[in-house]
Each structure stands twice: as C-alpha cells, then as structure tokens.
Coordinates of C-alpha atoms in Angstrom, one line a residue:
Chain A
M280 CA 150.8 150.7 19.4
N281 CA 153.6 151.4 21.9
S282 CA 156.7 149.5 22.3
T283 CA 155.7 147.7 25.5
Q284 CA 152.6 146.3 24.0
Q285 CA 154.5 145.1 21.0
T286 CA 157.1 143.4 23.2
A287 CA 154.4 141.7 25.3
R288 CA 152.6 140.4 22.2
V289 CA 155.8 139.1 20.7
G290 CA 156.7 137.5 24.0
L291 CA 153.3 135.9 24.3
F292 CA 153.5 134.7 20.8
F293 CA 157.0 133.2 21.4
L294 CA 155.8 131.5 24.6
L295 CA 152.8 130.1 22.8
G296 CA 155.1 128.7 20.1
V297 CA 157.4 127.1 22.7
A298 CA 154.4 125.6 24.5
L299 CA 153.1 124.1 21.3
V300 CA 156.5 122.7 20.4
W301 CA 156.5 121.1 23.8
V302 CA 153.0 119.7 23.4
T303 CA 153.9 118.3 20.0
F304 CA 157.1 116.8 21.4
Q305 CA 155.2 115.1 24.2
T306 CA 152.5 113.8 22.0
L307 CA 154.7 112.4 19.2
S308 CA 157.7 111.2 21.1
D309 CA 156.3 110.3 24.5
G310 CA 158.7 112.8 26.1
K311 CA 161.9 111.0 25.0
I312 CA 164.5 113.3 23.6
F313 CA 167.3 110.8 23.2
E314 CA 166.9 107.3 22.0
E315 CA 166.9 104.9 24.9
R316 CA 169.6 102.3 25.3
S317 CA 168.5 99.2 23.6
H318 CA 169.5 95.7 23.0
T319 CA 170.5 94.5 19.6
L320 CA 169.4 91.2 18.3
I321 CA 170.3 89.5 15.0
A322 CA 167.6 87.8 13.0
G323 CA 168.8 85.8 10.0
F324 CA 166.4 85.0 7.2
G325 CA 166.6 83.4 3.7
D326 CA 164.6 86.4 2.4
L327 CA 163.7 89.6 4.2
K328 CA 160.8 90.2 1.8
Q329 CA 159.8 93.9 2.1
L330 CA 161.2 94.4 5.6
K331 CA 163.0 97.7 5.9
T332 CA 164.7 99.9 8.4
G333 CA 162.3 101.4 10.9
D334 CA 159.7 98.6 10.8
E335 CA 158.4 97.5 14.1
V336 CA 159.4 94.6 16.3
R337 CA 156.5 93.2 18.2
L338 CA 156.5 90.7 21.1
A339 CA 153.2 89.0 21.2
G340 CA 151.7 91.9 19.2
V341 CA 153.1 94.6 21.5
K342 CA 155.8 96.9 20.0
V343 CA 159.1 96.4 21.8
G344 CA 161.5 97.9 19.2
T345 CA 162.4 98.6 15.6
V346 CA 164.4 97.2 12.8
K347 CA 167.7 99.1 13.0
T348 CA 169.1 98.0 9.7
T349 CA 169.0 95.2 7.2
R350 CA 172.1 93.6 5.6
L351 CA 173.4 90.7 3.7
A352 CA 175.6 88.2 5.6
G353 CA 177.0 85.5 3.3
R354 CA 174.1 83.6 1.7
R355 CA 171.5 84.9 4.0
A356 CA 169.9 88.3 4.9
E357 CA 170.0 89.7 8.4
A358 CA 167.8 92.1 10.2
V359 CA 169.4 93.9 13.1
L360 CA 166.7 94.5 15.7
Q361 CA 166.7 97.2 18.4
V362 CA 164.6 96.1 21.3
D363 CA 163.8 97.5 24.7
P364 CA 166.3 96.1 27.2
K365 CA 163.7 96.2 29.9
I366 CA 161.7 93.5 28.1
P367 CA 163.5 90.2 28.1
I368 CA 163.3 88.1 25.0
A369 CA 163.4 84.4 25.7
S370 CA 166.3 82.5 24.2
D371 CA 163.9 80.0 22.6
A372 CA 161.6 82.7 21.2
T373 CA 161.1 82.7 17.4
A374 CA 161.1 85.7 15.1
S375 CA 159.2 85.8 11.8
I376 CA 158.4 88.4 9.2
V377 CA 154.7 89.2 9.3
M378 CA 152.6 91.3 6.9
S379 CA 150.9 94.1 8.7
G380 CA 148.6 95.0 5.8
L381 CA 147.8 94.3 2.2
I382 CA 149.7 97.4 1.0
G383 CA 153.1 96.0 1.9
G384 CA 153.8 96.8 5.6
N385 CA 155.8 94.3 7.4
Y386 CA 157.0 93.8 11.0
I387 CA 159.0 91.3 13.0
A388 CA 156.8 89.2 15.2
I389 CA 158.5 87.5 18.2
D390 CA 156.7 84.9 20.3
M391 CA 157.0 84.5 24.0
G392 CA 159.1 81.3 24.0
T393 CA 158.8 79.0 26.9
P394 CA 158.4 80.2 30.5
G395 CA 161.6 80.2 32.5
A396 CA 163.9 80.3 29.4
P397 CA 166.9 82.5 29.9
P398 CA 166.7 85.9 28.1
L399 CA 168.8 86.6 25.0
A400 CA 171.9 88.8 25.6
D401 CA 172.8 91.9 23.8
G402 CA 174.0 91.1 20.3
A403 CA 172.7 87.5 20.4
E404 CA 171.0 85.8 17.4
I405 CA 167.4 85.0 17.7
K406 CA 165.8 81.9 16.2
T407 CA 163.8 82.6 13.1
L408 CA 161.0 81.0 11.2
E409 CA 160.4 81.6 7.5
S410 CA 156.8 82.5 6.8
P411 CA 155.2 82.7 3.3
D412 CA 154.7 86.2 2.0
L413 CA 151.7 87.5 0.0
N414 CA 153.3 86.5 -3.3
T415 CA 154.0 83.0 -2.2
L416 CA 150.5 82.7 -0.8
M417 CA 149.0 84.0 -4.0
S418 CA 151.1 81.6 -6.1
D419 CA 150.0 78.7 -3.8
I420 CA 146.4 79.8 -4.0
G421 CA 146.7 80.0 -7.8
G422 CA 148.1 76.5 -8.0
L423 CA 145.4 75.3 -5.7
G424 CA 142.7 76.9 -7.9
K425 CA 144.2 75.2 -10.9
Q426 CA 144.1 71.8 -9.2
L427 CA 140.6 72.5 -8.0
Q428 CA 139.6 73.3 -11.5
E429 CA 141.1 70.2 -12.9
S430 CA 139.5 68.1 -10.1
L431 CA 136.1 69.7 -10.8
G432 CA 136.6 69.1 -14.5
S433 CA 137.4 65.4 -13.9
F434 CA 134.5 65.1 -11.5
S435 CA 132.2 66.7 -14.0
K436 CA 133.5 64.3 -16.7
T437 CA 132.9 61.4 -14.4
L438 CA 129.4 62.6 -13.7
N439 CA 128.3 63.5 -17.2
G440 CA 130.6 61.3 -19.2
T441 CA 132.4 62.1 -22.4
G442 CA 129.8 60.9 -24.8
K443 CA 131.9 58.0 -26.0
D444 CA 131.4 55.5 -23.2
G445 CA 127.6 55.6 -23.0
G446 CA 127.4 58.5 -20.6
G447 CA 128.7 59.3 -17.1
I448 CA 127.5 58.1 -13.7
I449 CA 124.4 60.2 -13.7
Q450 CA 123.3 58.8 -17.1
K451 CA 124.1 55.3 -16.0
L452 CA 122.2 55.8 -12.7
D453 CA 119.3 57.2 -14.6
K454 CA 119.3 54.2 -17.0
L455 CA 119.6 51.8 -14.1
V456 CA 116.7 53.3 -12.3
T457 CA 114.6 53.5 -15.4
E458 CA 115.2 49.9 -16.4
N459 CA 114.7 48.5 -12.9
S460 CA 111.9 50.7 -11.8
A461 CA 109.4 47.8 -11.7
R462 CA 111.8 45.7 -9.6
V463 CA 112.5 48.6 -7.3
D464 CA 108.8 49.2 -6.9
A465 CA 108.2 45.6 -6.1
T466 CA 111.1 45.6 -3.6
M467 CA 109.8 48.7 -2.0
A468 CA 106.3 47.1 -1.8
N469 CA 107.8 44.0 -0.2
L470 CA 109.7 46.1 2.3
Q471 CA 106.6 48.0 3.1
E472 CA 104.7 44.8 3.7
I473 CA 107.5 43.4 5.9
T474 CA 107.6 46.5 8.0
S475 CA 103.8 46.5 8.2
K476 CA 103.8 42.9 9.5
V477 CA 106.6 43.7 11.9
N478 CA 104.5 46.7 13.1
R479 CA 101.5 44.5 13.6
G480 CA 103.5 41.9 15.5
E481 CA 103.2 39.2 12.9
G482 CA 106.0 36.7 12.3
T483 CA 109.1 36.0 14.4
L484 CA 110.6 39.5 14.0
G485 CA 107.2 41.1 14.7
K486 CA 106.7 39.2 17.8
L487 CA 110.3 39.8 18.9
V488 CA 109.6 43.5 18.4
N489 CA 106.1 43.8 19.8
D490 CA 105.5 40.8 22.3
P491 CA 106.4 41.6 25.9
K492 CA 106.4 37.9 26.7
L493 CA 109.4 37.3 24.5
H494 CA 111.1 40.1 26.3
D495 CA 110.5 38.4 29.6
E496 CA 111.7 35.0 28.3
L497 CA 114.7 36.6 27.0
L498 CA 115.4 38.2 30.4
A499 CA 114.9 34.8 32.1
T500 CA 117.3 33.1 29.6
V501 CA 119.8 35.8 30.3
E502 CA 119.4 35.1 34.1
E503 CA 119.9 31.4 33.5
I504 CA 123.0 32.1 31.4
K505 CA 124.3 34.2 34.3
A506 CA 123.6 31.4 36.8
T507 CA 125.4 28.9 34.5
A508 CA 128.3 31.2 34.2
T509 CA 128.5 31.5 38.0
Q510 CA 128.5 27.7 38.3
A511 CA 131.1 27.5 35.6
K512 CA 133.2 29.9 37.5
E513 CA 132.9 27.8 40.6
F514 CA 133.8 24.7 38.6
V515 CA 136.9 26.4 37.2
A516 CA 137.8 27.5 40.7
N517 CA 137.6 23.9 42.0
A518 CA 139.5 22.7 39.0
Q519 CA 142.1 25.3 39.8
T520 CA 142.3 24.1 43.4
L521 CA 142.6 20.5 42.2
M522 CA 145.4 21.4 39.8
D523 CA 147.2 23.3 42.6
Q524 CA 147.0 20.2 44.8
V525 CA 148.2 18.0 42.0
K526 CA 151.0 20.5 41.3
S527 CA 152.0 20.5 44.9
G528 CA 152.1 16.6 44.9
Q529 CA 149.2 16.2 47.2
G530 CA 146.7 13.3 46.9
P531 CA 146.9 10.1 44.8
L532 CA 146.9 12.0 41.5
G533 CA 149.6 14.4 42.7
T534 CA 151.7 11.5 43.9
L535 CA 151.1 9.7 40.6
V536 CA 152.2 12.7 38.6
Y537 CA 155.0 14.2 40.8
D538 CA 156.3 11.3 43.1
Q539 CA 159.4 9.7 41.5
K540 CA 159.2 6.6 43.7
A541 CA 155.6 5.9 42.7
A542 CA 156.5 6.3 39.1
D543 CA 159.4 3.8 39.5
D544 CA 157.0 1.4 41.2
I545 CA 154.5 1.7 38.5
K546 CA 157.2 1.2 35.9
A547 CA 158.4 -1.9 37.7
S548 CA 154.8 -3.2 37.9
I549 CA 154.2 -2.6 34.2
A550 CA 157.4 -4.5 33.5
N551 CA 156.2 -7.4 35.6
I552 CA 152.8 -7.4 33.9
R553 CA 154.6 -7.4 30.5
S554 CA 156.8 -10.4 31.6
V555 CA 153.7 -12.3 32.8
S556 CA 151.8 -11.6 29.7
D557 CA 154.8 -12.6 27.6
K558 CA 155.0 -16.0 29.5
L559 CA 151.2 -16.4 29.1
A560 CA 151.6 -15.8 25.3
K561 CA 154.4 -18.3 25.1
G562 CA 152.4 -20.9 27.0
Q563 CA 154.8 -21.0 29.8
G564 CA 153.7 -21.8 33.4
T565 CA 150.4 -23.2 34.5
L566 CA 148.2 -20.4 33.4
G567 CA 150.1 -20.3 30.0
K568 CA 149.5 -23.9 29.4
L569 CA 145.8 -23.6 30.5
I570 CA 145.4 -20.9 27.9
N571 CA 147.5 -22.3 25.1
D572 CA 147.5 -26.1 25.5
D573 CA 144.4 -27.8 23.9
S574 CA 145.2 -31.2 25.5
L575 CA 144.0 -29.9 28.9
Y576 CA 140.8 -28.8 27.2
N577 CA 140.4 -32.3 25.6
S578 CA 141.1 -34.0 28.9
A579 CA 138.6 -31.8 30.7
Q580 CA 136.0 -32.6 28.0
V581 CA 136.6 -36.4 28.4
T582 CA 136.4 -36.1 32.2
I583 CA 133.1 -34.1 31.9
K584 CA 131.7 -36.9 29.7
K585 CA 132.7 -39.5 32.2
V586 CA 131.1 -37.5 35.0
D587 CA 128.0 -37.2 32.9
R588 CA 127.8 -40.9 32.3
T589 CA 128.4 -41.6 36.0
L590 CA 125.6 -39.3 37.0
D591 CA 123.3 -41.1 34.6
G592 CA 124.3 -44.4 36.3
L593 CA 123.6 -43.0 39.7
S594 CA 120.2 -41.7 39.0
D595 CA 118.8 -44.8 40.5
S596 CA 121.3 -45.7 43.2
G597 CA 120.8 -42.8 45.6
P598 CA 122.9 -40.0 46.8
I599 CA 125.1 -42.1 49.1
T600 CA 126.5 -44.4 46.5
A601 CA 126.7 -41.7 44.0
V602 CA 129.6 -40.2 46.0
G603 CA 131.4 -43.5 46.0
I604 CA 130.9 -44.0 42.3
V605 CA 132.2 -40.6 41.5
V606 CA 135.2 -41.2 43.6
N607 CA 135.9 -44.5 41.9
A608 CA 135.3 -43.1 38.5
L609 CA 137.6 -40.2 39.1
F610 CA 140.5 -42.1 40.8
Chain B
M272 CA 174.0 135.4 -21.0
K273 CA 172.8 138.6 -19.6
Q274 CA 170.2 136.7 -17.5
L275 CA 172.8 134.3 -16.2
N276 CA 175.1 137.3 -15.4
S277 CA 172.3 138.9 -13.4
I278 CA 171.6 135.7 -11.5
V279 CA 175.3 135.3 -10.6
E280 CA 175.4 139.0 -9.6
G281 CA 172.3 138.5 -7.4
V282 CA 173.8 135.5 -5.7
G283 CA 177.0 137.4 -5.0
S284 CA 175.1 140.4 -3.7
V285 CA 173.0 138.2 -1.4
V286 CA 176.1 136.4 0.0
Q287 CA 177.8 139.7 0.6
L288 CA 174.8 141.0 2.4
L289 CA 174.7 137.9 4.5
F290 CA 178.3 138.2 5.6
R291 CA 177.9 142.0 6.2
S292 CA 174.9 141.3 8.4
A293 CA 176.6 138.5 10.2
S294 CA 179.6 140.7 11.0
Y295 CA 177.2 143.0 13.0
A296 CA 175.7 140.0 15.0
G297 CA 177.3 141.4 18.2
S298 CA 175.2 144.5 17.9
L299 CA 171.9 142.6 18.1
P300 CA 171.3 143.1 21.9
R301 CA 171.6 146.8 21.4
Q302 CA 168.9 146.6 18.7
W303 CA 166.5 144.8 20.9
A304 CA 163.6 147.2 20.0
R305 CA 164.1 146.7 16.3
F306 CA 164.4 143.0 16.8
I307 CA 161.1 142.9 18.7
E308 CA 159.4 145.0 16.1
Q309 CA 160.5 142.6 13.3
C310 CA 159.4 139.6 15.4
Y311 CA 156.0 141.3 15.7
Q312 CA 155.8 141.9 12.0
I313 CA 157.1 138.6 10.9
G314 CA 155.5 136.4 13.5
Y315 CA 152.6 137.9 15.3
T316 CA 150.9 139.6 12.3
T317 CA 151.5 136.6 10.0
L318 CA 149.9 134.2 12.4
P319 CA 146.2 134.7 11.3
I320 CA 146.8 134.1 7.7
V321 CA 149.2 131.1 8.4
A322 CA 146.5 129.6 10.6
I323 CA 143.7 130.0 8.1
L324 CA 145.9 128.7 5.2
S325 CA 147.1 125.7 7.3
F326 CA 143.6 124.8 8.4
F327 CA 142.4 124.6 4.9
I328 CA 145.5 122.8 3.6
G329 CA 144.8 120.2 6.3
T330 CA 141.2 119.9 5.3
V331 CA 142.0 119.6 1.6
L332 CA 144.7 117.0 2.3
A333 CA 142.2 114.9 4.3
L334 CA 139.5 115.2 1.7
E335 CA 141.8 114.2 -1.2
A336 CA 143.4 111.4 0.8
G337 CA 139.9 110.1 1.8
Y338 CA 138.9 110.1 -1.9
A339 CA 142.1 108.4 -3.0
M340 CA 142.4 105.9 -0.2
E341 CA 138.7 104.8 -0.2
G342 CA 139.5 102.9 -3.4
F343 CA 141.7 100.4 -1.6
G344 CA 140.3 100.5 1.9
A345 CA 143.1 102.5 3.6
K346 CA 141.1 105.4 5.0
E347 CA 142.5 104.7 8.4
F348 CA 145.9 106.0 7.1
I349 CA 144.6 109.5 6.4
G350 CA 145.9 110.7 9.7
S351 CA 149.4 109.6 8.8
L352 CA 149.3 111.2 5.4
V353 CA 148.0 114.5 6.7
G354 CA 150.4 114.4 9.7
L355 CA 153.5 113.7 7.7
S356 CA 152.6 116.0 4.8
M357 CA 152.0 118.9 7.1
A358 CA 155.0 118.3 9.3
R359 CA 157.6 117.6 6.6
E360 CA 156.5 119.5 3.6
L361 CA 153.4 121.6 3.4
G362 CA 153.7 123.3 6.7
P363 CA 157.2 124.7 6.1
M364 CA 156.7 125.4 2.4
M365 CA 153.3 127.1 2.6
T366 CA 154.3 129.1 5.6
S367 CA 157.4 130.3 3.7
V368 CA 155.3 131.1 0.6
L369 CA 153.1 133.2 2.9
L370 CA 156.1 134.8 4.4
A371 CA 157.4 135.7 1.0
G372 CA 154.1 137.1 0.0
R373 CA 153.3 139.0 3.1
V374 CA 156.5 139.8 4.9
G375 CA 159.0 139.5 2.0
S376 CA 157.0 141.9 -0.2
A377 CA 156.7 144.4 2.7
I378 CA 160.5 144.2 3.4
A379 CA 161.3 144.7 -0.3
A380 CA 158.8 147.6 -0.6
E381 CA 160.1 149.3 2.6
L382 CA 163.8 149.0 1.7
A383 CA 163.2 149.9 -1.9
S384 CA 161.4 153.0 -0.8
M385 CA 164.2 153.9 1.5
K386 CA 166.6 153.3 -1.3
V387 CA 164.6 155.3 -3.8
Y388 CA 164.1 158.1 -1.4
Q389 CA 167.8 158.1 -0.5
E390 CA 167.2 157.2 3.2
I391 CA 169.7 154.4 2.8
D392 CA 172.2 156.8 1.4
A393 CA 171.6 159.1 4.3
L394 CA 172.2 156.2 6.7
T395 CA 175.4 155.4 4.9
T396 CA 176.5 159.0 5.1
M397 CA 176.0 158.9 8.8
N398 CA 178.1 155.7 8.9
I399 CA 175.1 153.6 9.9
P400 CA 175.2 150.4 7.8
A401 CA 171.9 149.3 6.4
A402 CA 172.9 145.7 6.9
K403 CA 173.3 146.4 10.6
I404 CA 170.0 148.1 11.5
L405 CA 167.7 147.1 8.6
V406 CA 168.8 143.5 7.7
L407 CA 170.2 141.9 10.9
P408 CA 167.2 142.4 13.1
R409 CA 164.9 141.0 10.3
L410 CA 167.2 137.9 9.9
A411 CA 167.3 137.3 13.6
A412 CA 163.6 137.8 13.9
V413 CA 162.8 135.3 11.1
L414 CA 165.0 132.7 12.7
V415 CA 163.2 133.0 16.0
M416 CA 159.7 133.3 14.6
M417 CA 159.7 130.6 11.9
P418 CA 159.6 127.6 14.3
V419 CA 156.7 129.1 16.2
L420 CA 154.8 129.7 13.0
I421 CA 155.6 126.2 11.8
V422 CA 154.4 124.4 14.9
I423 CA 151.2 126.4 14.9
A424 CA 150.7 125.7 11.2
N425 CA 151.2 122.0 11.8
I426 CA 148.8 121.7 14.7
V427 CA 146.1 123.8 13.0
G428 CA 146.6 121.7 9.8
W429 CA 146.3 118.5 11.7
F430 CA 143.2 119.7 13.4
G431 CA 141.7 120.8 10.0
G432 CA 142.3 117.2 8.7
S433 CA 140.5 115.8 11.8
V434 CA 137.5 118.0 11.2
V435 CA 137.1 116.7 7.7
A436 CA 137.7 113.1 8.8
R437 CA 135.0 113.5 11.4
Y438 CA 132.3 115.5 9.6
V439 CA 132.7 114.7 5.9
S440 CA 130.7 111.6 5.1
T441 CA 132.9 110.4 2.2
V442 CA 135.9 110.3 4.6
G443 CA 134.1 109.2 7.7
I444 CA 136.7 108.1 10.2
S445 CA 136.7 108.9 13.9
P446 CA 139.1 111.5 15.2
E447 CA 140.6 108.8 17.5
S448 CA 141.5 106.7 14.5
Y449 CA 142.8 109.8 12.7
F450 CA 145.0 110.9 15.5
A451 CA 146.1 107.4 16.3
A452 CA 147.4 107.0 12.8
L453 CA 148.9 110.5 12.9
R454 CA 150.7 109.7 16.2
H455 CA 151.9 106.3 15.0
Y456 CA 153.5 107.5 11.8
T457 CA 154.5 111.1 12.5
K458 CA 157.5 111.4 14.7
F459 CA 158.8 114.5 16.5
K460 CA 161.9 114.3 14.3
D461 CA 159.6 114.9 11.3
V462 CA 158.4 118.1 13.0
I463 CA 162.0 119.2 13.7
N464 CA 162.8 118.3 10.1
G465 CA 160.1 120.7 8.9
M466 CA 161.3 123.4 11.3
E467 CA 164.8 123.1 9.9
K468 CA 163.5 123.5 6.4
A469 CA 161.3 126.5 7.4
E470 CA 164.3 128.2 9.0
V471 CA 166.3 127.9 5.7
F472 CA 163.3 129.1 3.6
G473 CA 162.5 132.0 5.9
F474 CA 166.1 133.1 6.2
V475 CA 166.6 133.0 2.4
V476 CA 163.3 134.8 1.8
V477 CA 164.1 137.7 4.1
L478 CA 167.7 137.9 2.9
V479 CA 166.7 138.0 -0.7
C480 CA 163.9 140.5 -0.2
C481 CA 166.3 142.7 1.8
D482 CA 168.9 142.5 -0.9
I483 CA 166.5 143.2 -3.7
G484 CA 165.0 146.1 -1.8
L485 CA 168.5 147.6 -1.0
N486 CA 169.6 147.2 -4.6
T487 CA 166.6 149.1 -6.1
K488 CA 167.6 151.7 -8.5
G489 CA 165.6 154.5 -10.2
G490 CA 162.4 156.1 -9.3
P491 CA 159.2 155.2 -7.4
R492 CA 158.1 152.9 -10.2
E493 CA 161.0 150.6 -9.4
I494 CA 159.6 150.0 -6.0
G495 CA 156.7 147.9 -7.4
A496 CA 159.1 146.1 -9.7
A497 CA 161.4 145.4 -6.8
V498 CA 158.5 143.9 -4.8
T499 CA 157.4 141.8 -7.7
R500 CA 160.9 140.6 -8.3
A501 CA 161.5 139.9 -4.6
V502 CA 158.3 137.7 -4.3
V503 CA 159.0 135.8 -7.5
V504 CA 162.6 135.1 -6.7
S505 CA 161.6 134.1 -3.2
L506 CA 159.0 131.6 -4.4
I507 CA 161.4 130.1 -6.9
L508 CA 164.1 129.8 -4.3
I509 CA 161.7 128.2 -1.9
L510 CA 160.8 125.5 -4.4
V511 CA 164.3 124.9 -5.6
L512 CA 165.8 124.8 -2.1
D513 CA 163.0 122.6 -1.0
Y514 CA 164.3 119.7 -3.0
F515 CA 167.9 120.1 -1.9
V516 CA 167.1 120.7 1.8
T517 CA 164.7 117.7 1.8
K518 CA 167.4 115.5 0.2
I519 CA 170.0 116.7 2.8
L520 CA 167.7 116.2 5.7
M521 CA 166.7 112.7 4.7

C-alpha cells in the first residue's frame, strides 16, 4: 500500500470519527455546548427525601430545568433549582417533590399557578408543598390495614358472637326467624290477600287504585277546591281593600277607629249614658222613680182596679155615659 | 524487594521516555508520514475488531440487563444502562484492552526486535533518538485515534443493545423506548468523559509498550517475553488507572 492511499484512509477514518462525535453530540445534547443561562429558584422543604443534584424540574410535567444543588438552611432543607429563563414561573406556583418511579427517582413538580400572576425573579423563593413519600404512604397504608383488620374482626364478632352472649346477630336473626316463622308466614299470607284484593278492586284502597270514577271525583273535588281558593283569594283582596280604607280613615269604621273627634264624642256619650244609668239605679228622676219606686206601681194597680169597676158599672149605661163616669172616677 | 525495585525502575524508565519524547514534539510535523502510518496502524486497522467487540458488548449488556431488570419491571431502563455503561466505562476500557492486545503487542514486538537486532543502537549511533522517530509518532497517533475509536465503539455498542432489545423476546422493548431511555440518561459529557479515559489508557498503553520494547535485552527469545510483559503490564495499568481516572473525572 503506498503512502497516499494510507493517508487517504487515515483521513477518511478521522473524518468519520469527527462526524460521529458531532452526531453523538447533536443527539445527546441537542446541540448545546455550553449551559444556557438559567434562573435560579430556591425551594425550601422540611425533608428533601431522595431528591438529589441533577434531578429534573418539571412545570406541568414538562422538563424546564434541573436541581442544581441541595443544602441545609437552618432547620429546613433547600433545593436550588435551575430553570429555563424563557419559561416564566408564576409567583403563586407551588413546587413539590414527586416520585417518578418505584425505584426511587424523584423530581420537582411545579404547577402553573394562576393566570396573570407575575413571574418569579432570579433567585426568588418558590412556594412549596410537602407531599408524602413512599415510606410515609406505606406506613399510612399499614396503619389503615391494621384498622381495617380490627374493624373486620369487630364486625365478625358482632355477626358471629363470642359464644358467651348467646351468639351474634346472625344467630339471633336465625333464631328470630325460626321462632316466628309461623307468624311471618301468616303475615305474608295476609299481605298477599290484601294485595290480591287491591288488585281486584275490592275495598276502599282497591277502588281507589282501580276505579276510574273515583279518579274523576277526585279531579272534580280538586277543581272545587281550586274555585274555593279563588273565592277566598277575592275575599282576602276585598278585606285588604277594606282594611286599607279603615287605615286611611275612610268610611264610618275608619272614622270610628282613626278620628280623634269621633272618639271623644263617643267617650262623652258613654259618660252621659253612665251618668243616666247611675241616676236610674239610684232612683233619681222620673224614670228612676218609675223603675225603683213601688208606690207608683201600687197606685197604678189601684187605679186599674177602679177603672175595672167603673167599666163593669158602665156595661149597661152605654158608651156616652161611660165617658162621663170614667172622667168622674178619675178626677 | 526485587519485584518492587523492578516496578520502580519501570516507572522511572517510562517517565523518562515520556519526557524525552515530549522534548521532540516540535519535530512532529516533519514526521508526518510516520505519524500517518501509526494512525493507520492504531486507528484504521483496529476498527474492525473494535466494532465487532463493541457490538457484542452492547448485546450482552442489553441481554443481561433485560434478564436482571425484568424482575422488578424496569426493562424500559435498559437503554440507559447500555448507554451509560458503554459511554463511561466499557467503551473506553475494552477499546484500550484491544489496543493493548493488538497494537501494544505489535509495538512491543517491533521495538524489541529492533533492539535485539541492534537497529536501535544503529539509530543512536547515527544520532537519531528512538524516542523521536519511534515513540513520538505513536504517542501522537494514539491521542488522535482514540477518540475516533471510542465514538465508533459507543455507537456500535448502543446499536447492538438496540438489536437485542428489539429481537430478543425475553427483553422485548421497542427501539424507540430503548433509545429514548438512552438519550434521556446518557449525556454528551458522559461520552466526553469516556474519551478522556480512553486517551489516558491509550497513551499509557503505547508508552509502556514502547518502553518495554526499547528496554528488551538478550536474544530473540526475549522478544516474545517482552510482548507478553507489555500486554500484561498494559492490562494491569488499564484496570488500575481506570479506578483513579474515573474517580478524578467524577
């Protein structure tokens, strides 16, 4: 092989190598030689769990950066996040540590926040939310399983009993059904008979269910109730009008209720009536004496007797003399 | 003690050879033909065996990963395992082992023969340093060719893994899923990391093989012994250096 051929082959080989390095670079690094400028955000947690440097930061599931470093800051742990500055992270967005798989992978999940919220500045602290990790979940599930087991045991005891108190619910139910089977049968037979009667249209309930006439009557009754309700509504409207008139002082009743002068007159009239009745009761005045004095009654009785006798005397004298006799007898 | 002494002597000899060669770095453009010839030997002729080995390393990795990961339902991560393993570790290391076996042994045999048959002495007599015309072009060539070999080894290995992932029923994941996991977890810096390791391994292998070849003493029987020693020392150095270089590059 001459020197030219050898040189050509080595050159070709070298160029192939360079081309493959370029292809590998493009494939694995998306053509980025230097790290792009990025925003740094601080996320503080009580426990970073298994989060480590290089883990992904995802906004709504899309990778937007990586965890630059993890560190302790006082009594909390901080993850320093490097995120793409072209993607704004809302100031009210929340970061949480999420498991990416059962074999221990974690990433920081950031939600979108509210629309229109201002973006976080470089170096700002993002709000965080503690989420339970696999160990906590397993512990909780273990506790839940224990409680479930206890509940099932208790339920089982309730159902089956402990053997000391005459058995559980199932035994008691079984006993109840066995002892009362005759009654239950009779009740069922009665129920069957009742439903048969209802089905045949016998009895009130049967007719109610099966008779169309009852349905019509029921409809008519409802119509009457509607008409009555309409009348009642009119009555109430009239009463309302009347009340309005009374309230406005119109008409005799309004005057009686709301006119002060009329009230004073009535009060004065009642006072007069009371004064008159008091006098009557005390026997004062003509009417009082007429009511209370027996002597007037006795005189009237004597007079009536005299008139009676006179009339007896006149029965034969004729009407003309009768007048004169009456006058003489009276005066 | 004798063993320890020989190790220290060997280290000293290698370091001396390195500095002697580096001191002639300026003469490299004038040795362009030798440089190209070494590039051809180290890179071009090694490519087929590197490609075959890498392909099957990728397939075995995918197969074993599929068997192991099936137990806990993580077969989708086979791509990441093959990708990272090839790029960071197996690509550089296995290529360097192949280099030691194929190129290192050839260098040691060639230089040991030249030494045994006094060609080196003749060059020295003519004031032509062996470090200048025999070592420097090889060191330069291995530095240029190793990245090319590594990137080819990586790509062929990844492809081998995808073939197994697609066609072996016990693995049974789609190539899209395989390459998605590979792309997601394997970064370009991992490939660069592997290339840096391969540069160190290749450079050390060539340097050590040159040194052992140039320090061969005795008759023709020593040529075989020198080759064996060169390959064994190269393999040990690759594995020992692997730990430290990995630790440094992390």
